[in-house]
CSV table of C-alpha atoms in Angstrom, one decimal:
chain,number,residue,atom,x,y,z
A,1,ASP,CA,18.2,-6.8,34.3
A,2,ILE,CA,16.1,-10.0,34.7
A,3,GLN,CA,17.1,-12.9,32.4
A,4,MET,CA,14.6,-15.3,31.1
A,5,THR,CA,15.5,-18.9,30.2
A,6,GLN,CA,13.1,-21.2,28.6
A,7,SER,CA,13.2,-25.0,28.1
A,8,PRO,CA,13.3,-27.0,26.0
A,9,SER,CA,14.3,-24.7,23.0
A,10,SER,CA,12.2,-27.0,20.9
A,11,LEU,CA,9.7,-29.7,21.4
A,12,SER,CA,8.1,-32.3,19.0
A,13,ALA,CA,4.6,-33.6,19.4
A,14,SER,CA,1.5,-34.6,18.0
A,15,VAL,CA,-2.0,-33.5,17.6
A,16,GLY,CA,-3.9,-34.5,20.8
A,17,ASP,CA,-0.8,-34.8,22.9
A,18,ARG,CA,-0.3,-32.8,26.2
A,19,VAL,CA,2.9,-30.8,26.5
A,20,THR,CA,4.8,-28.6,29.1
A,21,MET,CA,7.4,-26.1,28.7
A,22,THR,CA,9.2,-24.2,31.5
A,23,CYS,CA,10.4,-20.6,32.0
A,24,ARG,CA,12.9,-19.7,34.7
A,25,PRO,CA,13.7,-16.0,35.5
A,26,SER,CA,17.0,-15.0,37.0
A,27,GLN,CA,15.0,-13.4,39.9
A,28,SER,CA,11.9,-14.2,41.8
A,29,LEU,CA,8.7,-13.0,40.1
A,30,ASN,CA,5.4,-12.6,41.9
A,31,THR,CA,2.6,-12.5,39.3
A,32,ASP,CA,4.7,-10.9,36.9
A,33,LEU,CA,4.9,-13.5,34.1
A,34,ASN,CA,3.3,-13.7,30.8
A,35,TRP,CA,3.1,-16.0,28.0
A,36,TYR,CA,2.8,-15.3,24.2
A,37,GLN,CA,2.4,-17.6,21.0
A,38,GLN,CA,4.0,-16.5,17.8
A,39,ARG,CA,3.0,-18.2,14.6
A,40,GLN,CA,5.3,-18.1,11.6
A,41,GLY,CA,5.1,-14.7,10.0
A,42,GLU,CA,2.8,-13.1,12.8
A,43,PRO,CA,3.2,-11.0,15.7
A,44,PRO,CA,3.3,-12.5,19.3
A,45,ASN,CA,-0.2,-13.1,20.6
A,46,LEU,CA,-0.9,-12.8,24.3
A,47,LEU,CA,-2.2,-16.2,25.8
A,48,ILE,CA,-1.7,-15.9,29.5
A,49,TYR,CA,-1.0,-12.8,31.9
A,50,GLY,CA,-0.4,-12.9,35.5
A,51,VAL,CA,0.9,-16.5,35.6
A,52,SER,CA,-2.3,-18.2,35.0
A,53,ASN,CA,-4.9,-15.8,33.7
A,54,LEU,CA,-6.3,-16.7,30.2
A,55,GLN,CA,-6.6,-13.8,27.8
A,56,SER,CA,-10.0,-13.4,26.4
A,57,GLY,CA,-10.6,-15.6,23.4
A,58,VAL,CA,-7.7,-17.9,24.3
A,59,PRO,CA,-8.8,-21.6,24.3
A,60,SER,CA,-8.9,-23.4,27.8
A,61,ARG,CA,-6.5,-26.0,26.6
A,62,PHE,CA,-3.9,-23.5,27.6
A,63,ALA,CA,-2.9,-23.3,31.2
A,64,GLY,CA,-0.1,-21.4,33.1
A,65,SER,CA,1.2,-22.1,36.5
A,66,GLY,CA,4.3,-21.6,38.8
A,67,SER,CA,5.7,-19.2,41.3
A,68,GLY,CA,9.2,-17.6,42.2
A,69,THR,CA,11.6,-18.6,39.7
A,70,ASP,CA,9.8,-21.6,38.0
A,71,PHE,CA,6.9,-21.2,35.6
A,72,THR,CA,5.2,-23.6,33.3
A,73,LEU,CA,3.0,-23.4,30.2
A,74,THR,CA,0.8,-26.4,29.5
A,75,ILE,CA,-1.2,-27.1,26.2
A,76,ASN,CA,-3.7,-30.0,26.6
A,77,SER,CA,-4.9,-31.8,23.5
A,78,LEU,CA,-2.8,-30.0,21.1
A,79,GLN,CA,-4.4,-28.8,18.0
A,80,PRO,CA,-2.7,-28.1,14.5
A,81,GLU,CA,-2.8,-24.3,15.0
A,82,ASP,CA,-0.9,-24.8,18.3
A,83,PHE,CA,2.4,-25.4,16.4
A,84,ALA,CA,4.3,-22.4,17.0
A,85,VAL,CA,6.9,-20.6,19.1
A,86,TYR,CA,6.0,-19.8,22.9
A,87,TYR,CA,7.6,-16.9,24.6
A,88,CYS,CA,7.5,-16.1,28.4
A,89,GLN,CA,8.0,-12.4,29.4
A,90,GLN,CA,8.7,-10.7,32.9
A,91,SER,CA,6.7,-7.7,33.7
A,92,LYS,CA,8.2,-7.1,37.1
A,93,SER,CA,10.9,-4.6,36.1
A,94,ALA,CA,12.1,-2.7,33.0
A,95,PRO,CA,13.5,-3.7,30.7
A,96,TYR,CA,10.6,-6.1,30.3
A,97,SER,CA,12.5,-9.1,28.9
A,98,PHE,CA,11.5,-12.3,27.0
A,99,GLY,CA,12.7,-15.7,26.9
A,100,GLN,CA,14.3,-17.0,23.9
A,101,GLY,CA,11.4,-19.3,23.0
A,102,THR,CA,10.3,-22.8,22.9
A,103,ARG,CA,9.5,-24.1,19.3
A,104,LEU,CA,6.6,-26.5,19.4
A,105,GLU,CA,6.9,-29.0,16.2
A,106,ILE,CA,5.1,-31.7,14.6
B,1,GLN,CA,-11.9,-3.8,16.8
B,2,VAL,CA,-8.6,-2.2,17.8
B,3,GLN,CA,-5.9,-2.5,15.3
B,4,LEU,CA,-2.4,-1.3,15.2
B,5,GLN,CA,-0.3,-0.7,12.1
B,6,GLU,CA,3.4,0.1,11.7
B,7,SER,CA,4.7,2.3,8.9
B,8,GLY,CA,8.0,3.7,7.8
B,9,PRO,CA,11.1,2.9,5.6
B,10,GLY,CA,12.2,-0.6,5.4
B,11,LEU,CA,15.8,0.5,4.6
B,12,VAL,CA,18.0,2.8,6.6
B,13,LYS,CA,21.6,3.9,6.0
B,14,PRO,CA,24.2,3.3,8.9
B,15,SER,CA,24.5,6.3,11.2
B,16,GLU,CA,21.1,7.7,10.1
B,17,THR,CA,17.8,7.8,12.2
B,18,LEU,CA,15.3,5.0,12.1
B,19,SER,CA,11.7,6.5,12.1
B,20,LEU,CA,8.5,4.5,12.3
B,21,THR,CA,5.0,5.3,13.2
B,22,CYS,CA,2.3,3.2,14.7
B,23,SER,CA,-1.4,4.1,13.7
B,24,VAL,CA,-4.0,3.0,16.3
B,25,SER,CA,-7.7,2.6,15.2
B,26,GLY,CA,-10.6,1.5,17.1
B,27,ASP,CA,-9.5,2.9,20.5
B,28,SER,CA,-8.7,5.9,22.3
B,29,MET,CA,-4.9,6.2,23.1
B,30,THR,CA,-5.7,7.7,26.6
B,31,GLY,CA,-5.1,5.6,29.5
B,32,HIS,CA,-3.0,2.9,27.8
B,33,PHE,CA,0.6,2.4,27.5
B,34,TRP,CA,2.0,2.4,23.8
B,35,ILE,CA,5.0,0.4,23.2
B,36,TRP,CA,7.6,-0.5,20.8
B,37,LEU,CA,9.4,-3.7,20.6
B,38,ARG,CA,11.7,-5.4,18.1
B,39,GLN,CA,12.7,-9.0,17.1
B,40,SER,CA,15.9,-10.3,15.5
B,41,PRO,CA,17.4,-13.7,15.2
B,42,GLU,CA,20.3,-12.5,17.3
B,43,LYS,CA,18.7,-10.6,20.2
B,44,GLY,CA,15.1,-12.4,19.9
B,45,LEU,CA,12.3,-10.2,21.4
B,46,GLU,CA,13.5,-6.9,22.8
B,47,TRP,CA,11.4,-4.2,24.6
B,48,ILE,CA,12.4,-0.7,23.5
B,49,GLY,CA,10.3,1.6,25.5
B,50,TYR,CA,6.8,3.1,25.8
B,51,VAL,CA,4.9,6.3,26.0
B,52,TYR,CA,1.9,6.9,28.2
B,53,ASN,CA,-0.5,9.6,28.3
B,54,THR,CA,1.7,11.8,25.9
B,55,TRP,CA,4.4,12.9,28.2
B,56,THR,CA,5.5,10.0,30.2
B,57,THR,CA,8.2,7.7,28.5
B,58,TYR,CA,10.4,4.9,29.7
B,59,TYR,CA,13.2,3.4,27.6
B,60,ASN,CA,15.2,0.1,27.7
B,61,PRO,CA,18.6,1.4,29.2
B,62,SER,CA,20.6,-0.2,26.6
B,63,LEU,CA,18.9,2.0,23.9
B,64,LYS,CA,18.0,5.1,26.1
B,65,SER,CA,20.8,7.3,24.6
B,66,ARG,CA,19.5,6.8,21.1
B,67,VAL,CA,15.8,6.4,21.3
B,68,THR,CA,12.8,8.7,21.5
B,69,ILE,CA,9.0,7.6,21.6
B,70,SER,CA,6.2,10.1,21.2
B,71,MET,CA,2.5,10.1,20.7
B,72,GLU,CA,-0.1,12.3,19.2
B,73,THR,CA,-3.5,11.4,20.4
B,74,SER,CA,-5.2,14.0,18.1
B,75,ASN,CA,-4.1,11.7,15.1
B,76,ASN,CA,-4.1,8.5,17.0
B,77,HIS,CA,-0.7,7.4,16.5
B,78,PHE,CA,2.8,7.1,18.2
B,79,SER,CA,6.2,7.1,16.8
B,80,LEU,CA,9.7,5.8,17.2
B,81,SER,CA,13.0,7.5,16.5
B,82,LEU,CA,16.1,5.5,16.8
B,83,ASN,CA,19.2,7.4,15.9
B,84,SER,CA,22.9,6.5,15.0
B,85,VAL,CA,21.8,3.0,13.7
B,86,THR,CA,24.0,0.1,12.8
B,87,ALA,CA,23.4,-3.1,11.2
B,88,ALA,CA,22.6,-4.4,14.8
B,89,ASP,CA,19.4,-2.5,14.8
B,90,THR,CA,18.1,-4.6,11.8
B,91,ALA,CA,15.0,-6.2,13.1
B,92,VAL,CA,11.3,-6.5,12.7
B,93,TYR,CA,9.9,-3.5,14.8
B,94,PHE,CA,6.4,-4.0,16.4
B,95,CYS,CA,4.1,-1.7,18.1
B,96,ALA,CA,2.0,-2.9,20.8
B,97,ARG,CA,-0.4,-1.7,23.5
B,98,GLY,CA,0.3,-2.4,27.1
B,99,ILE,CA,-2.3,-3.0,29.7
B,100,ASN,CA,-1.9,-2.1,33.4
B,101,ASN,CA,-4.7,-4.2,34.9
B,102,GLY,CA,-4.5,-4.2,38.6
B,103,PRO,CA,-1.4,-6.1,39.6
B,104,TYR,CA,-0.9,-7.3,36.0
B,105,TRP,CA,1.0,-5.7,33.1
B,106,TYR,CA,1.1,-7.1,29.8
B,107,PHE,CA,0.9,-6.4,25.9
B,108,ASP,CA,-2.4,-7.4,24.7
B,109,LEU,CA,-2.4,-6.0,21.1
B,110,TRP,CA,0.3,-6.0,18.5
B,111,GLY,CA,0.8,-4.5,15.1
B,112,ARG,CA,1.9,-7.1,12.4
B,113,GLY,CA,5.6,-5.7,12.5
B,114,THR,CA,7.7,-4.0,9.8
B,115,LEU,CA,11.2,-5.0,8.9
B,116,VAL,CA,13.7,-2.5,9.0
B,117,THR,CA,17.3,-3.2,7.6
B,118,VAL,CA,20.3,-1.1,8.1
B,119,SER,CA,22.5,-1.2,5.2
B,120,SER,CA,24.3,1.3,2.9
């Protein structure tokens, strides 16, 4: 099974900041990396698929990058609604595993 | 607008069977993957398995011996059955739609989730 490790586990920032979080799979991935946002009390919401493709309706301040075993989610100009937990997920092979999440806090 | 809605008992006794249904509205079920996942503080987000085009299923090996996922396109719903449950199966259960988009595979729509507690 592919293990997904996210860092940091939590991150403090302010509205308007630029933040970056990392996801490191235990095996090399090609384009098989997705990012989700989960607000309190809500289901995960797809932000980015295939490393860097923005899901329809997701603001352009979200950006994904990386390759192999090192992937990054960047959020530019943080908005109040961005404070949530962010998960990476590998879609290379079943079971399709998630990281433990990065909590973005004010 | 496509929506998914989970339904089923919120409390299941140990050793019994957990049964949930996901109702799909606003979309045909044909050609998509229909997925169950769960989330608990102990295990985080966990993929349980999927059903595709009625007869194709694939399960998480860690749950495979206890899980059945089925779909009924005529009624636009799919179901999860997990037998011999223990307290470790207590979680919020989500249904979701899986999209195979060229080289990409992702879960683009989720239900709101339903909490299932295993307790006597």
